[in-house]
PQR file of N, CA, C, O and H, with PARSE charges and radii, in Angstrom:
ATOM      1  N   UNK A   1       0.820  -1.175   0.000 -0.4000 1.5000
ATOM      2  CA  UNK A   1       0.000   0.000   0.000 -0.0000 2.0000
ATOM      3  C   UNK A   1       0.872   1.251   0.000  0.5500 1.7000
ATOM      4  O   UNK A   1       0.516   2.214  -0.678 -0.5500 1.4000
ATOM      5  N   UNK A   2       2.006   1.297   0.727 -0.4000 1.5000
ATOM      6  CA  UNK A   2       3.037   2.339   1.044 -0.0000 2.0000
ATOM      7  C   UNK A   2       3.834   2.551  -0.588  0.5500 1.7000
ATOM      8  O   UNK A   2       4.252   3.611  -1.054 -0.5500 1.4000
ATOM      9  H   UNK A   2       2.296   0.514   1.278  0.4000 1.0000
ATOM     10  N   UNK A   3       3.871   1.143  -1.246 -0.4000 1.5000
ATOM     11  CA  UNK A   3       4.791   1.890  -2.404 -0.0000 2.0000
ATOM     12  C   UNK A   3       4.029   2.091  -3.596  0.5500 1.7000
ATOM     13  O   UNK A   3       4.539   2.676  -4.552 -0.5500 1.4000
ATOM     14  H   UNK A   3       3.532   0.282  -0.868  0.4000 1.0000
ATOM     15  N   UNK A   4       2.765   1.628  -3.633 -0.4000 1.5000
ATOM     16  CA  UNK A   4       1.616   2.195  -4.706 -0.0000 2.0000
ATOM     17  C   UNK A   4       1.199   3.936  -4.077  0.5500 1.7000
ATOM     18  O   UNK A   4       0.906   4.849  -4.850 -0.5500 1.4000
ATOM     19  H   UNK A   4       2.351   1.153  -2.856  0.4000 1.0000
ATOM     20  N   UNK A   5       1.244   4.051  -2.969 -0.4000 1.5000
ATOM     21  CA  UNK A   5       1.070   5.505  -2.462 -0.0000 2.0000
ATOM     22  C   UNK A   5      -1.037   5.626  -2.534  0.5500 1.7000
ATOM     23  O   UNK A   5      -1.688   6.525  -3.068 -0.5500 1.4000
ATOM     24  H   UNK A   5       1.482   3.310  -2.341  0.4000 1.0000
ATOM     25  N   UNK A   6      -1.423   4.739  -2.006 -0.4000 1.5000
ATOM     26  CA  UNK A   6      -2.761   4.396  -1.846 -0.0000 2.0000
ATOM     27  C   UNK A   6      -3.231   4.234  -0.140  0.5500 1.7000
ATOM     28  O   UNK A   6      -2.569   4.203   0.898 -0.5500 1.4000
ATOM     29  H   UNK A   6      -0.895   4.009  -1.572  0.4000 1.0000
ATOM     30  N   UNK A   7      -4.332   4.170  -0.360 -0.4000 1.5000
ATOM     31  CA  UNK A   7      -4.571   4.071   1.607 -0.0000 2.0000
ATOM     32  C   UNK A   7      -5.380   2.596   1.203  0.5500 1.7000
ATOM     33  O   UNK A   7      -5.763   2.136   0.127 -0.5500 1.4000
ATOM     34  H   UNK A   7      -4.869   4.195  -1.202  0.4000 1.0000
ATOM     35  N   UNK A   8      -5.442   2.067   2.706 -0.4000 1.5000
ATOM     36  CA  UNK A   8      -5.854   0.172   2.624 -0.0000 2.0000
ATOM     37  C   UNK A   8      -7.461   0.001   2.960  0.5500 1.7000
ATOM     38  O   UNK A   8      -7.975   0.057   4.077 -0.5500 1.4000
ATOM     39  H   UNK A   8      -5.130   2.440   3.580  0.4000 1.0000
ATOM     40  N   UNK A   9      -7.956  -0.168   2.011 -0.4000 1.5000
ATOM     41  CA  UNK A   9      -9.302  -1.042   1.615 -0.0000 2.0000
ATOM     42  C   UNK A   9      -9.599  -1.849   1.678  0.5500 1.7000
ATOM     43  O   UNK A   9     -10.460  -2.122   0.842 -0.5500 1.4000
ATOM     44  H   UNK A   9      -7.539  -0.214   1.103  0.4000 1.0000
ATOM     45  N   UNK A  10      -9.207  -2.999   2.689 -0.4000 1.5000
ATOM     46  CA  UNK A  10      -9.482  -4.152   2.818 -0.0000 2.0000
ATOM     47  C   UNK A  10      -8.642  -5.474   1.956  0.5500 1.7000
ATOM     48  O   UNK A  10      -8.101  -5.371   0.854 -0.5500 1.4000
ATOM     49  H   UNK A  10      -8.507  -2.778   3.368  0.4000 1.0000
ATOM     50  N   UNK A  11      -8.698  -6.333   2.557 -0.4000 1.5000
ATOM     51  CA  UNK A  11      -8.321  -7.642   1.762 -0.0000 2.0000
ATOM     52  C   UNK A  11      -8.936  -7.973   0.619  0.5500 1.7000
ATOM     53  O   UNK A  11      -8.371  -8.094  -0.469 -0.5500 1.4000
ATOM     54  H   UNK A  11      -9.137  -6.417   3.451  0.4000 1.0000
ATOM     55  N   UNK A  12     -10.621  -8.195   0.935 -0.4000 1.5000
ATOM     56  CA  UNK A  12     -11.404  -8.089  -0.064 -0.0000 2.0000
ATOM     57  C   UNK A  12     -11.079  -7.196  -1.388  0.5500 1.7000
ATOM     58  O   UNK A  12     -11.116  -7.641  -2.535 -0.5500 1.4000
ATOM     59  H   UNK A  12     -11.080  -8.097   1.818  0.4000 1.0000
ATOM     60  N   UNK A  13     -10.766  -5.911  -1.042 -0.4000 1.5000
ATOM     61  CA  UNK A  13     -10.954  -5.049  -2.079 -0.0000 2.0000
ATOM     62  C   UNK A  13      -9.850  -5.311  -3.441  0.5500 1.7000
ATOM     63  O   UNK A  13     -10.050  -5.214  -4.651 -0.5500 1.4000
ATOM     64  H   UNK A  13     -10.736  -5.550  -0.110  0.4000 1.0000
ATOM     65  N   UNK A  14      -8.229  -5.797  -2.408 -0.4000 1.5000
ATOM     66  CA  UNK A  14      -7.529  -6.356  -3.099 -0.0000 2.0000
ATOM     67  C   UNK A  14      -7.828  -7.359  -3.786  0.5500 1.7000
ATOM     68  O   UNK A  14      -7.598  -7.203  -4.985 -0.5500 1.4000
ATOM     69  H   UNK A  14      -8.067  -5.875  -1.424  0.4000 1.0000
ATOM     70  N   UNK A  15      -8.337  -8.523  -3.442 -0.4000 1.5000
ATOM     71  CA  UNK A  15      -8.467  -9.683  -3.941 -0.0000 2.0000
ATOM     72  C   UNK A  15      -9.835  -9.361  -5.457  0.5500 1.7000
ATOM     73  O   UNK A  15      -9.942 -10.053  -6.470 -0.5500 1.4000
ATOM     74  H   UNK A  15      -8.525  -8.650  -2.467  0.4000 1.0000
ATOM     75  N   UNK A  16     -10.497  -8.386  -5.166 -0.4000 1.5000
ATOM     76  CA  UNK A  16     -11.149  -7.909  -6.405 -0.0000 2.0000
ATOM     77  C   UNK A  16     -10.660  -7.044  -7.410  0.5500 1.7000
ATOM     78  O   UNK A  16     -11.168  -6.552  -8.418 -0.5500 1.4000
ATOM     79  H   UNK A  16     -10.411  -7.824  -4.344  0.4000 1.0000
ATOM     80  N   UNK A  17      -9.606  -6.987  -6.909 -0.4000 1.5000
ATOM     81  CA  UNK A  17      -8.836  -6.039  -7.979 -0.0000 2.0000
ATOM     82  C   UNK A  17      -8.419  -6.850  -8.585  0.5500 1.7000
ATOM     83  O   UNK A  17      -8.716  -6.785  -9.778 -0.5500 1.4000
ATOM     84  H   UNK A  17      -9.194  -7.387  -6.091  0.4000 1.0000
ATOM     85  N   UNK A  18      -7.757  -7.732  -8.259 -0.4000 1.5000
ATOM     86  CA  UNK A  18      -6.931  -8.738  -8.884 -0.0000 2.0000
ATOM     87  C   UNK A  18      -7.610 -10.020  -9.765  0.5500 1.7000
ATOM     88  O   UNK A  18      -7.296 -10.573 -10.819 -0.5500 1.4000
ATOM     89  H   UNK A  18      -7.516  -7.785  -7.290  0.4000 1.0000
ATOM     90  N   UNK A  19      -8.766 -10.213  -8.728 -0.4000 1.5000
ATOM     91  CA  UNK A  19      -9.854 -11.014  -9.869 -0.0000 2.0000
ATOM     92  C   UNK A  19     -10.409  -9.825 -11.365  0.5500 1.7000
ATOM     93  O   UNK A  19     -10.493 -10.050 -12.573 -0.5500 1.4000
ATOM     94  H   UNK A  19      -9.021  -9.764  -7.872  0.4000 1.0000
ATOM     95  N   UNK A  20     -10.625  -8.854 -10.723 -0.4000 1.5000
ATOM     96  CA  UNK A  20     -10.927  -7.968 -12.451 -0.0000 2.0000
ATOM     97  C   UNK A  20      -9.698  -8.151 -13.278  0.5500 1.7000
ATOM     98  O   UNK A  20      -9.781  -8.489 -14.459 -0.5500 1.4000
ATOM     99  H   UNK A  20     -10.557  -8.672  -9.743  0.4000 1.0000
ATOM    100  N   UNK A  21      -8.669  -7.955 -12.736 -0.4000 1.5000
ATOM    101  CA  UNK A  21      -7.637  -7.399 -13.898 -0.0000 2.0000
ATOM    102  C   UNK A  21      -7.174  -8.945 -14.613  0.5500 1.7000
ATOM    103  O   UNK A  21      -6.599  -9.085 -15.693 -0.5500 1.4000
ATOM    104  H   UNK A  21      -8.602  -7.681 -11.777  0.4000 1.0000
ATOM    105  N   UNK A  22      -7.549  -9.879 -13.799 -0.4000 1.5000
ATOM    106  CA  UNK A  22      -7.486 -11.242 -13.999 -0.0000 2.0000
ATOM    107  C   UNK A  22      -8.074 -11.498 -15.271  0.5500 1.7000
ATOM    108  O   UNK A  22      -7.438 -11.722 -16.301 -0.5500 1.4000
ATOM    109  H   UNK A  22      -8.016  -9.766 -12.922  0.4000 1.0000
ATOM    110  N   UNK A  23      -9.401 -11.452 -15.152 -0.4000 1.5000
ATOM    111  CA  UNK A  23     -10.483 -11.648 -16.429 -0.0000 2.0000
ATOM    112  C   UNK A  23      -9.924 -10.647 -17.424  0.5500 1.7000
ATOM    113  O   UNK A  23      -9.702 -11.108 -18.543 -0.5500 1.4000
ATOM    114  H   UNK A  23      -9.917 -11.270 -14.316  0.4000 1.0000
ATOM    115  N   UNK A  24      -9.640  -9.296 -17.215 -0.4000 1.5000
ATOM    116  CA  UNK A  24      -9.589  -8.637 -18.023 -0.0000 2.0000
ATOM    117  C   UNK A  24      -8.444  -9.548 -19.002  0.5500 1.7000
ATOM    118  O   UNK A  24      -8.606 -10.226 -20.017 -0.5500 1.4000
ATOM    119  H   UNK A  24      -9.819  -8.921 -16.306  0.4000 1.0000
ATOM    120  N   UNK A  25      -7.346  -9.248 -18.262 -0.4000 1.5000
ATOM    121  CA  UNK A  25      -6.028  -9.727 -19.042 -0.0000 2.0000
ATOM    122  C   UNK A  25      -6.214 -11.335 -20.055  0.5500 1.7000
ATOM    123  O   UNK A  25      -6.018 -11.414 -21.268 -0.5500 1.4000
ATOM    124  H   UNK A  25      -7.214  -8.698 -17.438  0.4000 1.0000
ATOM    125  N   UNK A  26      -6.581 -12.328 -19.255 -0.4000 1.5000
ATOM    126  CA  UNK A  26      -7.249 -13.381 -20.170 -0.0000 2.0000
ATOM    127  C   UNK A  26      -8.627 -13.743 -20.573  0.5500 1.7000
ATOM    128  O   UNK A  26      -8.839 -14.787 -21.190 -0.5500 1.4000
ATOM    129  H   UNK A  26      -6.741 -12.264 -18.270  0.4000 1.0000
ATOM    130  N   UNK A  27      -9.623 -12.876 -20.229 -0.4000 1.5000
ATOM    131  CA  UNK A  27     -10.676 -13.280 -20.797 -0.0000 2.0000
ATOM    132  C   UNK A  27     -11.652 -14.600 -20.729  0.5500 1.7000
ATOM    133  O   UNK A  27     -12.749 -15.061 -21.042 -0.5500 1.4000
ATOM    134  H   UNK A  27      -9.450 -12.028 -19.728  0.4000 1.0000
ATOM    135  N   UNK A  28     -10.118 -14.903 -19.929 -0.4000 1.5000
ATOM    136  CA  UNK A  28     -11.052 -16.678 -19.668 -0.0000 2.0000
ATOM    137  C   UNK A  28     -11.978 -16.638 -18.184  0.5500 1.7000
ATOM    138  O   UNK A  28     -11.337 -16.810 -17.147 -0.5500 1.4000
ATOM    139  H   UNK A  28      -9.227 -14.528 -19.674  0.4000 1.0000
ATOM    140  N   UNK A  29     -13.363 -16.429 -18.089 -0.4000 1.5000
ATOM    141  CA  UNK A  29     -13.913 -16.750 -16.472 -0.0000 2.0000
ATOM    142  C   UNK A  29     -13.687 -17.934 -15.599  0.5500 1.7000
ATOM    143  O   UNK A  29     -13.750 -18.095 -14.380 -0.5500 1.4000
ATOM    144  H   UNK A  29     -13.884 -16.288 -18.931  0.4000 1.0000
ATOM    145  N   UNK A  30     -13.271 -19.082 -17.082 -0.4000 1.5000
ATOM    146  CA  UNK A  30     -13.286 -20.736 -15.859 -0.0000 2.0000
ATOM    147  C   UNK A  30     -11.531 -20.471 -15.028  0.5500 1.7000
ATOM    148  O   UNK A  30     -11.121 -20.897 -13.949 -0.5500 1.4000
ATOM    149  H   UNK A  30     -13.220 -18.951 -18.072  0.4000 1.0000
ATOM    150  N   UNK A  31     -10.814 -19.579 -16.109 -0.4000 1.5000
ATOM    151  CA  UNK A  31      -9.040 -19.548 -15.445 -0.0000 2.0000
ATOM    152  C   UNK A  31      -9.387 -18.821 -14.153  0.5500 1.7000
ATOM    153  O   UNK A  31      -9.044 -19.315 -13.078 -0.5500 1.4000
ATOM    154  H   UNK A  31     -11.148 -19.232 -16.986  0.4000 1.0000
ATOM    155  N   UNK A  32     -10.250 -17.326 -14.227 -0.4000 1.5000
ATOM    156  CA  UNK A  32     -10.291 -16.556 -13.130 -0.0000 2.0000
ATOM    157  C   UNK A  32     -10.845 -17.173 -11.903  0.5500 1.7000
ATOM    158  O   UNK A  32     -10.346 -17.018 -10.789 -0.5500 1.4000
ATOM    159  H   UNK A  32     -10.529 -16.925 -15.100  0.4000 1.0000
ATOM    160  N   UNK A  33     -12.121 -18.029 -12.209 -0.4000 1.5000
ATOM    161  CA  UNK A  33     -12.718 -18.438 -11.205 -0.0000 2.0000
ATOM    162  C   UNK A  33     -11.733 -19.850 -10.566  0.5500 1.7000
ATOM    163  O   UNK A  33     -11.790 -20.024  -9.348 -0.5500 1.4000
ATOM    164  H   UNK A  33     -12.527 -18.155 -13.114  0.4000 1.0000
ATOM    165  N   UNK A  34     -10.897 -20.773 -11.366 -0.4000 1.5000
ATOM    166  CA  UNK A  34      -9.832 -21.188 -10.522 -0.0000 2.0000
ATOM    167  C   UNK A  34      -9.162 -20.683  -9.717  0.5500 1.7000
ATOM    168  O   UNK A  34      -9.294 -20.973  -8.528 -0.5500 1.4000
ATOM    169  H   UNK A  34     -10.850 -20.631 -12.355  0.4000 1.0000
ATOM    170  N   UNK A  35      -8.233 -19.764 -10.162 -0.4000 1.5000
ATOM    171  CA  UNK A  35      -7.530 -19.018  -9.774 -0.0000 2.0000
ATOM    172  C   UNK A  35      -8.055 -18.398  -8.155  0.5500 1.7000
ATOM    173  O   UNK A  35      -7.366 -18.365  -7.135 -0.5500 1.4000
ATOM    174  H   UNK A  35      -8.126 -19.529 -11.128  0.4000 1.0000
ATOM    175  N   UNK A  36      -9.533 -17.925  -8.330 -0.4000 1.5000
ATOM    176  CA  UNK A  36      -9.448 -16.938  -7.267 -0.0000 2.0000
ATOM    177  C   UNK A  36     -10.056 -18.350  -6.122  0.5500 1.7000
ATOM    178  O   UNK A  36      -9.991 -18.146  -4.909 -0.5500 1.4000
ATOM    179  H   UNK A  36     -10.092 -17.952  -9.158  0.4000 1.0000
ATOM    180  N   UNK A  37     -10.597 -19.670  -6.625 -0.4000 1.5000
ATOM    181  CA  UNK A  37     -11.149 -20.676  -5.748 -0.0000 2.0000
ATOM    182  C   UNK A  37     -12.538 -20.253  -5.486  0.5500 1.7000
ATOM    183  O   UNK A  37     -13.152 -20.303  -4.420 -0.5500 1.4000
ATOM    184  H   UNK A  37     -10.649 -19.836  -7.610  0.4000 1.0000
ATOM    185  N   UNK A  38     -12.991 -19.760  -6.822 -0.4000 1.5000
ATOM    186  CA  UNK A  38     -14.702 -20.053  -6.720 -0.0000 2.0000
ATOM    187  C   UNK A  38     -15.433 -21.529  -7.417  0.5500 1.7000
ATOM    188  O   UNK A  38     -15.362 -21.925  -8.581 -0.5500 1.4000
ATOM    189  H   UNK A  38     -12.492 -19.719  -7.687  0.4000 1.0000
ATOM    190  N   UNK A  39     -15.963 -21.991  -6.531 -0.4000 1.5000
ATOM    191  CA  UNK A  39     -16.705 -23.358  -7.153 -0.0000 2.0000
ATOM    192  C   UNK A  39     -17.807 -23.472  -8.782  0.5500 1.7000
ATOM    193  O   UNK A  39     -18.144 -24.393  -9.526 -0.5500 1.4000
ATOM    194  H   UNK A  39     -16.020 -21.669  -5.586  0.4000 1.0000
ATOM    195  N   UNK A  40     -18.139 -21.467  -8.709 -0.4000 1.5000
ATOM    196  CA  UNK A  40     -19.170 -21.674  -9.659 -0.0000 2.0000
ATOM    197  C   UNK A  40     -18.423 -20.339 -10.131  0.5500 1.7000
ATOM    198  O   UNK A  40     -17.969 -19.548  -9.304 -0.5500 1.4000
ATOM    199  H   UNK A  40     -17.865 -20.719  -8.105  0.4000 1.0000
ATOM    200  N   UNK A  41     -18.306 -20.098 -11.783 -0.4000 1.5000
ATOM    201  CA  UNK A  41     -18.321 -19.345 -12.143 -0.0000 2.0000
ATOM    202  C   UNK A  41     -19.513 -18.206 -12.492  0.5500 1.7000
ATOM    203  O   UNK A  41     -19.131 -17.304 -13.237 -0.5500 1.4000
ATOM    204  H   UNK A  41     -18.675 -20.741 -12.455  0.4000 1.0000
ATOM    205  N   UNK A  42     -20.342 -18.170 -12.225 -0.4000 1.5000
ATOM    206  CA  UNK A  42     -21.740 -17.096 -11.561 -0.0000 2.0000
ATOM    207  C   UNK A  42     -20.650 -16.382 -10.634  0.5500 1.7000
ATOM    208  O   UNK A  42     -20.081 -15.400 -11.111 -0.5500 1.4000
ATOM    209  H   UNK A  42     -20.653 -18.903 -11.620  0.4000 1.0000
ATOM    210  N   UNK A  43     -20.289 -16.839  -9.234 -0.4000 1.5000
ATOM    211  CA  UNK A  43     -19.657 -16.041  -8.665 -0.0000 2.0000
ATOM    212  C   UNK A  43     -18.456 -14.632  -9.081  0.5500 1.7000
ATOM    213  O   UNK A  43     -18.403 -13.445  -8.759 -0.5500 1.4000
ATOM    214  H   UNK A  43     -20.751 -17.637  -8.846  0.4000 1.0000
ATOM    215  N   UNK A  44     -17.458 -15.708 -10.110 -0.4000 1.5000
ATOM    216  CA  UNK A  44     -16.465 -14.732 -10.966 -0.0000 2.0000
ATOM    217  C   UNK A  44     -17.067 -14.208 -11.658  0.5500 1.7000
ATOM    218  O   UNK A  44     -16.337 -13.320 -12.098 -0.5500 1.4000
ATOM    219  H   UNK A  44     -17.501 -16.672 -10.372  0.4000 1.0000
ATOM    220  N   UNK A  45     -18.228 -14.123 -12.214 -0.4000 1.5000
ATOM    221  CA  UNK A  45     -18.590 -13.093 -13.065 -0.0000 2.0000
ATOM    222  C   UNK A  45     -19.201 -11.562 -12.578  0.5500 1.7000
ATOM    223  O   UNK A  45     -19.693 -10.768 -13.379 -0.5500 1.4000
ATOM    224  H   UNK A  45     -18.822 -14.844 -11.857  0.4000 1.0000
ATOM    225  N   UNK A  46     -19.096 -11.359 -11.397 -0.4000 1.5000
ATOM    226  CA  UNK A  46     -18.800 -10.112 -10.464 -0.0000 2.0000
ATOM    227  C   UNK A  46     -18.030  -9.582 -10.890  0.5500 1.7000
ATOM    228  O   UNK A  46     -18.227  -8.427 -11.269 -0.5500 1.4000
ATOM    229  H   UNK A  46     -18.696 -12.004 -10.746  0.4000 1.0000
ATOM    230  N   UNK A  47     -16.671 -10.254 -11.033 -0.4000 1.5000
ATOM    231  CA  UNK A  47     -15.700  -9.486 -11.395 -0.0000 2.0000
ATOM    232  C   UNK A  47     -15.299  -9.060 -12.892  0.5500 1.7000
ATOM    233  O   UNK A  47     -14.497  -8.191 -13.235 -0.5500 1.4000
ATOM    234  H   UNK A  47     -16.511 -11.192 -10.726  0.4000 1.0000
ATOM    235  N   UNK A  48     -16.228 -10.075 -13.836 -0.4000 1.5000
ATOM    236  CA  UNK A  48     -16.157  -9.674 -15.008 -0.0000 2.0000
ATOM    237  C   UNK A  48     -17.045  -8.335 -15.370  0.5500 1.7000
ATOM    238  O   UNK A  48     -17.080  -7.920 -16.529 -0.5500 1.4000
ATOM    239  H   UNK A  48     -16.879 -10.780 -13.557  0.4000 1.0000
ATOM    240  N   UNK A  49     -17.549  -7.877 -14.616 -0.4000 1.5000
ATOM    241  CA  UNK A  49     -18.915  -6.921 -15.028 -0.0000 2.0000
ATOM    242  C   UNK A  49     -18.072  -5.905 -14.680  0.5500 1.7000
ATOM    243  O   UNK A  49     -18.217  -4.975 -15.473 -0.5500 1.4000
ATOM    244  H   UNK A  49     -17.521  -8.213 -13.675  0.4000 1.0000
ATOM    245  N   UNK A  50     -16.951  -5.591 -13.531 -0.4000 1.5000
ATOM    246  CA  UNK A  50     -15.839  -4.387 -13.688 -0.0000 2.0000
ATOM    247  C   UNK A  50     -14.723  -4.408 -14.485  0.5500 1.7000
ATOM    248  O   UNK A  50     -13.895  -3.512 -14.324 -0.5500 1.4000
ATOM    249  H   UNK A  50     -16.833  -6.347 -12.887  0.4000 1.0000
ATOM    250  N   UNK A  51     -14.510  -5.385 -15.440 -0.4000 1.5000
ATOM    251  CA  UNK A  51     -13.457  -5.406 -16.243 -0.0000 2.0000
ATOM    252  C   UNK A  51     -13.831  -4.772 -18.139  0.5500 1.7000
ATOM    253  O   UNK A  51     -13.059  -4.657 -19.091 -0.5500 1.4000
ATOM    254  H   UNK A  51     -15.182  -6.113 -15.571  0.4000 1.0000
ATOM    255  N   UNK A  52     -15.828  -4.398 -17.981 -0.4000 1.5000
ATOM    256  CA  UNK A  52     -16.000  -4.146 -18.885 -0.0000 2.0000
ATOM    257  C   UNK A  52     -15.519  -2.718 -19.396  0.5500 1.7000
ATOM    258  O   UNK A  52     -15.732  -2.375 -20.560 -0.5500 1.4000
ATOM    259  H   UNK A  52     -16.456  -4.492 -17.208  0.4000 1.0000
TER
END
């Protein structure tokens, strides 16, 4: 947080950042939703709706 020069938003907030930029970058929802350890991709697609 100190060397991005940002203030801290939670764990959560991180871990959704990283699931968007996830989808964004490959496009794939079944890679993202591995990746982040969702059982159903319904769930990762939260994060696809901020990567539009």
């Amino acid at each position: 947080m100190r060397g991005a020069e940002t203030r801290y938003r939670g764990w959560h907030a991180f871990r959704h950042s990283a699931g968007t930029r996830l989808v964004r970058q490959t496009g794939s929802l079944k890679y993202a939703a591995h990746h982040l350890g969702h059982s159903s991709i319904e769930t990762t697609r939260v994060y696809a709706k901020w990567s539009d």
